[in-house]
PDB file of C-alpha atoms and ligand atoms in Angstrom:
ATOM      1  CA  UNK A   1      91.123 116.433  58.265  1.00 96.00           C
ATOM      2  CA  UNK A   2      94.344 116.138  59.785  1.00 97.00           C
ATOM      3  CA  UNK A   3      94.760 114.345  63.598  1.00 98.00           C
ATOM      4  CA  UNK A   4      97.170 115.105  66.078  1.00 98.00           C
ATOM      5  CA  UNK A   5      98.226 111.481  67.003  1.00 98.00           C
ATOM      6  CA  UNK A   6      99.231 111.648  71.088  1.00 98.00           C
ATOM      7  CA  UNK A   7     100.192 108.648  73.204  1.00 98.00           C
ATOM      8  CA  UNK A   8     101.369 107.264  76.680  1.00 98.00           C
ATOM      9  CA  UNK A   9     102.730 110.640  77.807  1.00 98.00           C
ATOM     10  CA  UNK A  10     103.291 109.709  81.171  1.00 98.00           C
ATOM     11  CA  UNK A  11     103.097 112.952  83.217  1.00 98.00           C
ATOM     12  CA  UNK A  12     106.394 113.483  81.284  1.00 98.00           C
ATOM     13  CA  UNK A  13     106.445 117.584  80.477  1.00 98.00           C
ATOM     14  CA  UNK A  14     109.642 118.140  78.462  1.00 98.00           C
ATOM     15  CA  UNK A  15     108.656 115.389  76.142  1.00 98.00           C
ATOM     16  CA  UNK A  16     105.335 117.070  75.412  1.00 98.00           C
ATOM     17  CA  UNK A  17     107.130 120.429  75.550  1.00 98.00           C
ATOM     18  CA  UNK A  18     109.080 118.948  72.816  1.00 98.00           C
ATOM     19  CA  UNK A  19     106.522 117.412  70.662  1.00 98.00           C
ATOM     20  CA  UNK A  20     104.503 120.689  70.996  1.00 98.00           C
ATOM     21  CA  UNK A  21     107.257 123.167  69.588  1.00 97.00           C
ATOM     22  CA  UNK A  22     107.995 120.455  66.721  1.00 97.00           C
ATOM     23  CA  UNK A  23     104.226 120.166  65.407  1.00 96.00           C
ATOM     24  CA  UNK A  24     104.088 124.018  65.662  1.00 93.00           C
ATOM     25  CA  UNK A  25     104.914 124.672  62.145  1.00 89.00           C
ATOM     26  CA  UNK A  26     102.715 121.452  60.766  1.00 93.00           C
ATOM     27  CA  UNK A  27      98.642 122.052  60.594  1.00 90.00           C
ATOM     28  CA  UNK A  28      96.271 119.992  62.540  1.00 96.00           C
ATOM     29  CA  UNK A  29      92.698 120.320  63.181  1.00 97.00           C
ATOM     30  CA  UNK A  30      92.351 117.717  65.903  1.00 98.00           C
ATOM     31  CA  UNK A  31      94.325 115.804  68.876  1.00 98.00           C
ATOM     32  CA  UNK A  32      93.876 112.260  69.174  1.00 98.00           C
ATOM     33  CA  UNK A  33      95.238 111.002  72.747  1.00 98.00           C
ATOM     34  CA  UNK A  34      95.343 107.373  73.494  1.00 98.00           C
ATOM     35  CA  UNK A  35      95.433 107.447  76.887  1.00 98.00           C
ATOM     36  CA  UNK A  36      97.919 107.213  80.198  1.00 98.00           C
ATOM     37  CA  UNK A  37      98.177 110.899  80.611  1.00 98.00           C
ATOM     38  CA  UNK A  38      99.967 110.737  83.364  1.00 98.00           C
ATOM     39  CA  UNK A  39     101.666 107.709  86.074  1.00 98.00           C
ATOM     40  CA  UNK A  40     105.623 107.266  85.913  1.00 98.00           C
ATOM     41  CA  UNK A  41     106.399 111.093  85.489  1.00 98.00           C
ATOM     42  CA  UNK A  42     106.495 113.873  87.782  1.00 98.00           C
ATOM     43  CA  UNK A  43     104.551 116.520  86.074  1.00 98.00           C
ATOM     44  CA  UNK A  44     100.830 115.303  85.665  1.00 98.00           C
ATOM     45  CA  UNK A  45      98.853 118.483  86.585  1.00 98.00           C
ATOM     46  CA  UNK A  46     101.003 120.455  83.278  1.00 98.00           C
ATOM     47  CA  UNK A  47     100.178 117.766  81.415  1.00 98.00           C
ATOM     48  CA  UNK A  48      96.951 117.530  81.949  1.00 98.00           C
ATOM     49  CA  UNK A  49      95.857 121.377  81.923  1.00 98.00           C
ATOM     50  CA  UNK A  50      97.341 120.994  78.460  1.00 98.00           C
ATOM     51  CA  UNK A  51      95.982 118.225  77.331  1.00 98.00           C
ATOM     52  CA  UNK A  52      92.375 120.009  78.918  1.00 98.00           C
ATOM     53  CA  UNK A  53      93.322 123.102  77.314  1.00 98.00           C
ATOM     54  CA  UNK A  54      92.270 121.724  73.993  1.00 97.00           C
ATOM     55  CA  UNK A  55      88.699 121.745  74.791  1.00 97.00           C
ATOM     56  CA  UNK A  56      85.987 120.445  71.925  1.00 97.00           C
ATOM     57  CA  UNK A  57      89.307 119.584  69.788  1.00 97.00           C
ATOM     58  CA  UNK A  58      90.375 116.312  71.513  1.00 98.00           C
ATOM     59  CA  UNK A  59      89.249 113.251  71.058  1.00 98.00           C
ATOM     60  CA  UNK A  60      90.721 110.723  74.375  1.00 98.00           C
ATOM     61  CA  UNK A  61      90.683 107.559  75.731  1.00 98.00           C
ATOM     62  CA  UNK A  62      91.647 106.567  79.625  1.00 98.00           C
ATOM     63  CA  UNK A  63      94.571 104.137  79.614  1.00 98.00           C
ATOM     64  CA  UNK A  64      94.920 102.386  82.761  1.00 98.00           C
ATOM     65  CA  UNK A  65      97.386 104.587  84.403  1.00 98.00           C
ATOM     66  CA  UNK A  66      94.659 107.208  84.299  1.00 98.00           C
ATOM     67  CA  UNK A  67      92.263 104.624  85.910  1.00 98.00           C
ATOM     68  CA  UNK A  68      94.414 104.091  88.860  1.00 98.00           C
ATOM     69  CA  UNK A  69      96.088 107.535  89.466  1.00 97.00           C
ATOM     70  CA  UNK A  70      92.640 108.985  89.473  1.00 97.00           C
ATOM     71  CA  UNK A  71      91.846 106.531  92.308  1.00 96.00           C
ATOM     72  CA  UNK A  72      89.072 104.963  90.322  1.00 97.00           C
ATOM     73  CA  UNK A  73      90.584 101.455  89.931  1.00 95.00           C
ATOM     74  CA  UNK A  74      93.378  99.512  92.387  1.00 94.00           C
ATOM     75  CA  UNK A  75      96.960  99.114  92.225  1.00 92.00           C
ATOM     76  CA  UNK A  76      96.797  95.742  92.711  1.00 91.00           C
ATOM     77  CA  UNK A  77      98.212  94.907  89.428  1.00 91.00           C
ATOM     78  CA  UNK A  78     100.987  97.328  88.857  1.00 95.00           C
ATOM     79  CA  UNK A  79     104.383  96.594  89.676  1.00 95.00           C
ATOM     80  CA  UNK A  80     105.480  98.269  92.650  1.00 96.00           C
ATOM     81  CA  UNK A  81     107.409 101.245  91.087  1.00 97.00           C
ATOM     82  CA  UNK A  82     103.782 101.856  88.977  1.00 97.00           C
ATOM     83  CA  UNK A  83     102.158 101.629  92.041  1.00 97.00           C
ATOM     84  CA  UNK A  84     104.493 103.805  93.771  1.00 97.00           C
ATOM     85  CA  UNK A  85     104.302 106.434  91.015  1.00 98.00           C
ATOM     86  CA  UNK A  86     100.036 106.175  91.352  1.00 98.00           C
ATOM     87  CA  UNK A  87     100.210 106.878  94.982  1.00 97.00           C
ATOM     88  CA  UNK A  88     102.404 109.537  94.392  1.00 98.00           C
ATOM     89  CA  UNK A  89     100.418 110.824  91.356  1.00 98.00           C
ATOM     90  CA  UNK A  90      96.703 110.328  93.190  1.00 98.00           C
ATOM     91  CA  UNK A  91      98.339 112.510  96.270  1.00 98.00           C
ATOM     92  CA  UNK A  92      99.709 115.564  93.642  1.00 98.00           C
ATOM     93  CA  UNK A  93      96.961 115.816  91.286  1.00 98.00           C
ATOM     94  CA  UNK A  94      95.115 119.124  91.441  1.00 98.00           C
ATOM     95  CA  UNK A  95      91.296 118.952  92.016  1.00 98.00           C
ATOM     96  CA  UNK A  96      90.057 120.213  88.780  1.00 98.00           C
ATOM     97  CA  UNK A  97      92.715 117.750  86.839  1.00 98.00           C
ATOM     98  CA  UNK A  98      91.549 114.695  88.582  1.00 98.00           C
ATOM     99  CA  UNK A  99      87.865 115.295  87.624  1.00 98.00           C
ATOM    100  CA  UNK A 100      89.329 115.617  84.212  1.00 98.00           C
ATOM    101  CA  UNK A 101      91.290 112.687  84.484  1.00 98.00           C
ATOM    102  CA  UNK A 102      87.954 110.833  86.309  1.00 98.00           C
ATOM    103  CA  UNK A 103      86.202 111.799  83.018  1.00 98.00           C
ATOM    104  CA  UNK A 104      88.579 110.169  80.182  1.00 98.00           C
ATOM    105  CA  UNK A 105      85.982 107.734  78.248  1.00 97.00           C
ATOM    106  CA  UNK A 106      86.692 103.970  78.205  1.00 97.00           C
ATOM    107  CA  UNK A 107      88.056 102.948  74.387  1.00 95.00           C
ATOM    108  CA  UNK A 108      87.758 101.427  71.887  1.00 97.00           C
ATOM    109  CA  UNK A 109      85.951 104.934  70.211  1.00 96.00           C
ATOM    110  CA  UNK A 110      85.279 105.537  66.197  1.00 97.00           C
ATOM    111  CA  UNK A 111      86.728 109.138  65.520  1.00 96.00           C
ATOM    112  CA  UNK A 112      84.840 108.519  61.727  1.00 96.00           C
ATOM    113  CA  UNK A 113      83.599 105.610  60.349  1.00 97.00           C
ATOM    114  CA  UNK A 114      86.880 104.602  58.897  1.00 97.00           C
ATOM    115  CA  UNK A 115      89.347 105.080  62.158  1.00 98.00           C
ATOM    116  CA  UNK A 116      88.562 103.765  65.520  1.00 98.00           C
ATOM    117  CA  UNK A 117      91.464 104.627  68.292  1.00 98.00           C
ATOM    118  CA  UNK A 118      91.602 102.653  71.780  1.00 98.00           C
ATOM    119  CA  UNK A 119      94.063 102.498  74.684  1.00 98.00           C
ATOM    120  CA  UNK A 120      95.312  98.449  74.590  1.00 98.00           C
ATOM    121  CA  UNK A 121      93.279  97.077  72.341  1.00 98.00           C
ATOM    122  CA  UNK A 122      89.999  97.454  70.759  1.00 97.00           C
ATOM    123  CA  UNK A 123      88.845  94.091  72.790  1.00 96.00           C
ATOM    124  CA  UNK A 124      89.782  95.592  76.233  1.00 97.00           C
ATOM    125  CA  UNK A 125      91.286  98.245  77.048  1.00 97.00           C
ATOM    126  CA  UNK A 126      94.393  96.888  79.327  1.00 96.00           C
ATOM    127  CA  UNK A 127      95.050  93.814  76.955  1.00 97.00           C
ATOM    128  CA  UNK A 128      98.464  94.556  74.974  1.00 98.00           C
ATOM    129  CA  UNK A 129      99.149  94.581  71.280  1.00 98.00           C
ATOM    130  CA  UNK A 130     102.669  92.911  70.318  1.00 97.00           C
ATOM    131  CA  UNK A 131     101.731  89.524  68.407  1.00 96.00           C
ATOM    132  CA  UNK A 132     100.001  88.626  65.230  1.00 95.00           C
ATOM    133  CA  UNK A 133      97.861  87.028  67.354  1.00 96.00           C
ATOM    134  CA  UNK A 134      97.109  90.273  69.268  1.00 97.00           C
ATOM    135  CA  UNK A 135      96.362  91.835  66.295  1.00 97.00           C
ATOM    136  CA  UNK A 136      94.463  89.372  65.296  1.00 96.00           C
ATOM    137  CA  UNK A 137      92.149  89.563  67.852  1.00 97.00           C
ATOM    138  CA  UNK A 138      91.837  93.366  67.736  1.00 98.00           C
ATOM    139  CA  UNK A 139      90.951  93.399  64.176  1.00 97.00           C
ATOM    140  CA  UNK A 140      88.111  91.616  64.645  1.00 96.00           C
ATOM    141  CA  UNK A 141      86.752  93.680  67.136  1.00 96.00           C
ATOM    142  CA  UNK A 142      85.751  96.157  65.332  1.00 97.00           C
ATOM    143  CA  UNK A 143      84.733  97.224  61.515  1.00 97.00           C
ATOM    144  CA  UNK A 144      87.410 100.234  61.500  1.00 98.00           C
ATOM    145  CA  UNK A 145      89.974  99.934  58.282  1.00 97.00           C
ATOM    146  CA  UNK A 146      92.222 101.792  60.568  1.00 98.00           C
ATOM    147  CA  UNK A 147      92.953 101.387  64.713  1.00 98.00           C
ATOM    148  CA  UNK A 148      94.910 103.398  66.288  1.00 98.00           C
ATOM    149  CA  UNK A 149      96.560 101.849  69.764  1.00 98.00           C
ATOM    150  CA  UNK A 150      98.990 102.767  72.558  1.00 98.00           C
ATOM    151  CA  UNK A 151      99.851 100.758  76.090  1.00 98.00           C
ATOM    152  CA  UNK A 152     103.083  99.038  74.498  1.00 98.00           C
ATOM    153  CA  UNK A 153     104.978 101.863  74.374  1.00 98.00           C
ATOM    154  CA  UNK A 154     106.629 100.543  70.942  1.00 97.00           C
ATOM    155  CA  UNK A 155     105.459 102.074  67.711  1.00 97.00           C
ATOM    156  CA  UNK A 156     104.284  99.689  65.192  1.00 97.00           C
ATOM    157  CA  UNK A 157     102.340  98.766  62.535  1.00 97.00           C
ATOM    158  CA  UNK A 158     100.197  95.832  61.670  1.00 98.00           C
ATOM    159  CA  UNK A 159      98.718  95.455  58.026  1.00 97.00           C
ATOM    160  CA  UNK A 160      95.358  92.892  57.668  1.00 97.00           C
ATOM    161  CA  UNK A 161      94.787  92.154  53.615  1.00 95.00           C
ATOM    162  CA  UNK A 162      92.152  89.615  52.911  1.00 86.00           C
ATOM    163  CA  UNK A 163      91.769  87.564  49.324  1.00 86.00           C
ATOM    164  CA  UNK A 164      88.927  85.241  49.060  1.00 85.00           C
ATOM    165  CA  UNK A 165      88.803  84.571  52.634  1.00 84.00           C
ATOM    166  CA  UNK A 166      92.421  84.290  52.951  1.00 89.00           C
ATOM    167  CA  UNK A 167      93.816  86.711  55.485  1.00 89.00           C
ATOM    168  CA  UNK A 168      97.424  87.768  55.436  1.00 93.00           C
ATOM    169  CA  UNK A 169      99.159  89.814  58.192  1.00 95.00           C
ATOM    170  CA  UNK A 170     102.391  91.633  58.161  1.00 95.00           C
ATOM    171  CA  UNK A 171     103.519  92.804  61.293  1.00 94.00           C
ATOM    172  CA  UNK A 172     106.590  95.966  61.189  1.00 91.00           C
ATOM    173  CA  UNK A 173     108.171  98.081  64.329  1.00 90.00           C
ATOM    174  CA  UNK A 174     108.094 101.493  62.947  1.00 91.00           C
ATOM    175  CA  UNK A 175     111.569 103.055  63.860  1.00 93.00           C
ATOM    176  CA  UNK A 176     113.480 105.895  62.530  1.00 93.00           C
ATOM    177  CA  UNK A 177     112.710 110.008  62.793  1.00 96.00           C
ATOM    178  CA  UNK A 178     110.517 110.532  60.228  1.00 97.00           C
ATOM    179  CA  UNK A 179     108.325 107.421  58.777  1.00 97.00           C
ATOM    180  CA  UNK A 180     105.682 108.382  55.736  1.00 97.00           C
ATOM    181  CA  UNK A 181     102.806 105.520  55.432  1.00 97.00           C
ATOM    182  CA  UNK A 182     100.706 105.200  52.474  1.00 97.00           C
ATOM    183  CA  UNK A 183      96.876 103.705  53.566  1.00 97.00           C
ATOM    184  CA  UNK A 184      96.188 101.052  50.737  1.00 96.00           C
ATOM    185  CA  UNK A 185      92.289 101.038  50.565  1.00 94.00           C
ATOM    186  CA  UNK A 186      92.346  97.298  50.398  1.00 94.00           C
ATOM    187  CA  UNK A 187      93.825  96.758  53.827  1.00 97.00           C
ATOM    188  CA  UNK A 188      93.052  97.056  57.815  1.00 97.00           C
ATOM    189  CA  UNK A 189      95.747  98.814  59.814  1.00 98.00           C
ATOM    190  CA  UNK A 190      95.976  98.934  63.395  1.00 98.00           C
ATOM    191  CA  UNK A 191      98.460 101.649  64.211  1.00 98.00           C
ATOM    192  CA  UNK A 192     100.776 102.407  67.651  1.00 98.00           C
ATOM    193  CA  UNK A 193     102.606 105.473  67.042  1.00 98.00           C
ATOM    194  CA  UNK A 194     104.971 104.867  70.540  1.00 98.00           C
ATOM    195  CA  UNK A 195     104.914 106.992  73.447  1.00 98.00           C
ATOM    196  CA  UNK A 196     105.397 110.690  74.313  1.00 98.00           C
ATOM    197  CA  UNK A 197     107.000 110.107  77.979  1.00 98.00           C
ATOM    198  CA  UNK A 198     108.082 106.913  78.402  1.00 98.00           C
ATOM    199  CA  UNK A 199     109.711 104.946  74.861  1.00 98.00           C
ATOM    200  CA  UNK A 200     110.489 101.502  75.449  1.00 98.00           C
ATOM    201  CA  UNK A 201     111.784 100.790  71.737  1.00 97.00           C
ATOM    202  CA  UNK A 202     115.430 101.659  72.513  1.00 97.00           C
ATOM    203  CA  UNK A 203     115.126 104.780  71.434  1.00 98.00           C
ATOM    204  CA  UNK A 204     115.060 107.487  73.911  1.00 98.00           C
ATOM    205  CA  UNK A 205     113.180 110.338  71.875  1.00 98.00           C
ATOM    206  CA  UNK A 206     109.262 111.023  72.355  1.00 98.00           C
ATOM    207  CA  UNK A 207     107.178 109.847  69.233  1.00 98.00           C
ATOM    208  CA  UNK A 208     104.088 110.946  68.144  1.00 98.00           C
ATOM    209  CA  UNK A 209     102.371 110.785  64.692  1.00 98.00           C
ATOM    210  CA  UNK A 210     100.079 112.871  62.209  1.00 98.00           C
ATOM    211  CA  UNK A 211      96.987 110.902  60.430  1.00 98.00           C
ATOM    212  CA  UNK A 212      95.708 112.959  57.237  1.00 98.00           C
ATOM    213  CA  UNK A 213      92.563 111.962  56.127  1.00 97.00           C
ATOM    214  CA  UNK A 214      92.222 113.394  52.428  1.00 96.00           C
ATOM    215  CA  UNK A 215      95.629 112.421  51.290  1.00 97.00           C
ATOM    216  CA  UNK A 216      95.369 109.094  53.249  1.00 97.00           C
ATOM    217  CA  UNK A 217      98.297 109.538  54.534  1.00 98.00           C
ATOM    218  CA  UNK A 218      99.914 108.794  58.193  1.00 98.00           C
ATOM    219  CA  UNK A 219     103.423 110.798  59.159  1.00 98.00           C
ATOM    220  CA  UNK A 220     105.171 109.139  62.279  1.00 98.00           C
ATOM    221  CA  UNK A 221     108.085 110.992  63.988  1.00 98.00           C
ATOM    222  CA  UNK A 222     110.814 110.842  66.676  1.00 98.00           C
ATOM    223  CA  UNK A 223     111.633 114.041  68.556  1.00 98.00           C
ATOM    224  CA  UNK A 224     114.729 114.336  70.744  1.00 98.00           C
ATOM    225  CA  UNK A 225     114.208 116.116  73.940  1.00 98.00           C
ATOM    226  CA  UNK A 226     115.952 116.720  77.432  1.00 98.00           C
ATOM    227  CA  UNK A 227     115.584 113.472  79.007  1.00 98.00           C
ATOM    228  CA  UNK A 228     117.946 114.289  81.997  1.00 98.00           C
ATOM    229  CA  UNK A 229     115.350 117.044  83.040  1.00 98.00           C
ATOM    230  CA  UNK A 230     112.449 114.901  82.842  1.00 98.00           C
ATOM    231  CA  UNK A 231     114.644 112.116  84.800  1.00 98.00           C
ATOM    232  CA  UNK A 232     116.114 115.030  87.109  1.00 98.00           C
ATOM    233  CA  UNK A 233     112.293 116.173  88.371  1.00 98.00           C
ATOM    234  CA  UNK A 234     111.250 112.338  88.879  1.00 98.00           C
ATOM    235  CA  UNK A 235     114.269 112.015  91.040  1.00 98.00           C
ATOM    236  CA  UNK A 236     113.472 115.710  93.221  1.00 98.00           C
ATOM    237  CA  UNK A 237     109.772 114.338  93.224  1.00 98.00           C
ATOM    238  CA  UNK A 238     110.834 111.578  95.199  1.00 98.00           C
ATOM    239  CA  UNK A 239     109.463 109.287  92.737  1.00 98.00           C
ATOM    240  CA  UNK A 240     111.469 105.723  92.528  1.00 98.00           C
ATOM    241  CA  UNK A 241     114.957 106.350  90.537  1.00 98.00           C
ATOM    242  CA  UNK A 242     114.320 103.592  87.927  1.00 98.00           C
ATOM    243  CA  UNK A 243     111.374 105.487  86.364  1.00 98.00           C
ATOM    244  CA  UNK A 244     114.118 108.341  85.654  1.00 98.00           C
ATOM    245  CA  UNK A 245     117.110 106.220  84.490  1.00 98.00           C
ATOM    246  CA  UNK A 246     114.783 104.444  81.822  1.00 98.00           C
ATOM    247  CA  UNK A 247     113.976 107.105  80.179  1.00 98.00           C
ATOM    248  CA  UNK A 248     117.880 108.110  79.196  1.00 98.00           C
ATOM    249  CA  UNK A 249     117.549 104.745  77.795  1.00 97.00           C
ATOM    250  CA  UNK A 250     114.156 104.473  75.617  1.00 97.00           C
ATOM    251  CA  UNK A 251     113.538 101.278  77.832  1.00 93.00           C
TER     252      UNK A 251
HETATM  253 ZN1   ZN B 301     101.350 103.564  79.191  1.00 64.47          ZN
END
């Protein structure tokens, strides 16, 4: 089985658009999504009719974007450009998308009984990923060799081996355009392939990754797209500047 691996897209179009024509020529059966759909970007009701185009063949987790823009959780804790954007996103969405937004599960979720994917972490869903600790933590919530996360917006990799009780983790930021990972049977991986819409790795282009199953194999990629149109509808949307500039930037 081979898994479409989809994160943090951000109501971000041109990204998707992007990572759509480059997985046209590669075969998957299924599309993973890790959640936040939509919140920064100006195009969440394309994104979402594709992402709902895919019917029985997605598997999803809500990221907490998706909570708030959908009006089912508060703003409180955004910052106020997020909370701007979720406003903004809330007042846009089309009927039928927010339902579909409304029905995103809550992660963590096994896809098989060797991969589990969540949003932030496998121990709550807005808690972030970025130390050994972290990882750590998110390991032992669940049996899964393999986790797949999102919410940081950084693709990385963390790598659990155990020897007679003593645990050993290596902790690597996965960056470059094409990155081929081998799964070792005798170790845990938790997995964030970076974000569609909105990198934050210094590198501007959308990532997304493939997981195949029989050859145990994961594929991670970088795909350049037109930032500046993605930055240029945030700014006609009225949406706050900052959430276009960053984008130019991977930040
Ligand atoms: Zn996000």
């Amino acid at each position: 089985m081979r898994y479409l691996i989809l994160s943090d897209i951000h109501a971000n179009w041109a990204a998707l658009q992007a990572v759509k024509a480059h997985v046209r020529r590669k075969r998957f059966d299924r599309v993973v999504f890790l959640g936040d759909a939509v919140g920064y970007g100006a195009s969440p009701n394309q994104v979402l009719e594709w992402i709902r185009s895919l019917g029985p063949a997605l598997d999803a987790v809500r990221g907490n974007h998706d909570r708030v823009c959908s009006g089912l959780d508060s703003a409180e804790y955004f910052n106020r450009f997020a909370r701007q954007a979720a406003t903004w996103t809330l007042n846009h969405l089309e009927e039928r998308n927010l339902e579909f937004l409304r029905s995103f599960p809550e992660g963590p979720f096994g896809l098989t009984d060797d991969v589990a994917i969540c949003h932030g972490s496998s121990v709550d869903e807005d808690a972030y990923i970025f130390s050994a600790h972290d990882a750590q933590l998110a390991f032992a919530g669940l049996p899964h060799q393999l986790i797949f996360f999102g919410h940081t917006h950084v693709p990385s990799l963390f790598m659990l081996r155990e020897d007679n009780g003593k645990q050993t983790l290596k902790v690597r930021l996965l960056s470059g355009r094409r990155i081929v990972l081998d799964l070792d049977p005798d170790r845990r991986y938790l997995i964030n392939p970076g974000s569609v819409g909105q990198p934050r790795d210094r590198d501007p282009r959308a990532a997304y990754a493939i997981l195949d199953t029989d050859q145990r194999r994961i594929y991670l990629y970088r795909v350049a797209y037109s930032a500046s149109v993605a930055r240029r509808r945030i700014l006609n949307a009225g949406l706050p500047p900052v959430l276009g500039d960053r984008l130019l930037y991977g930040a």
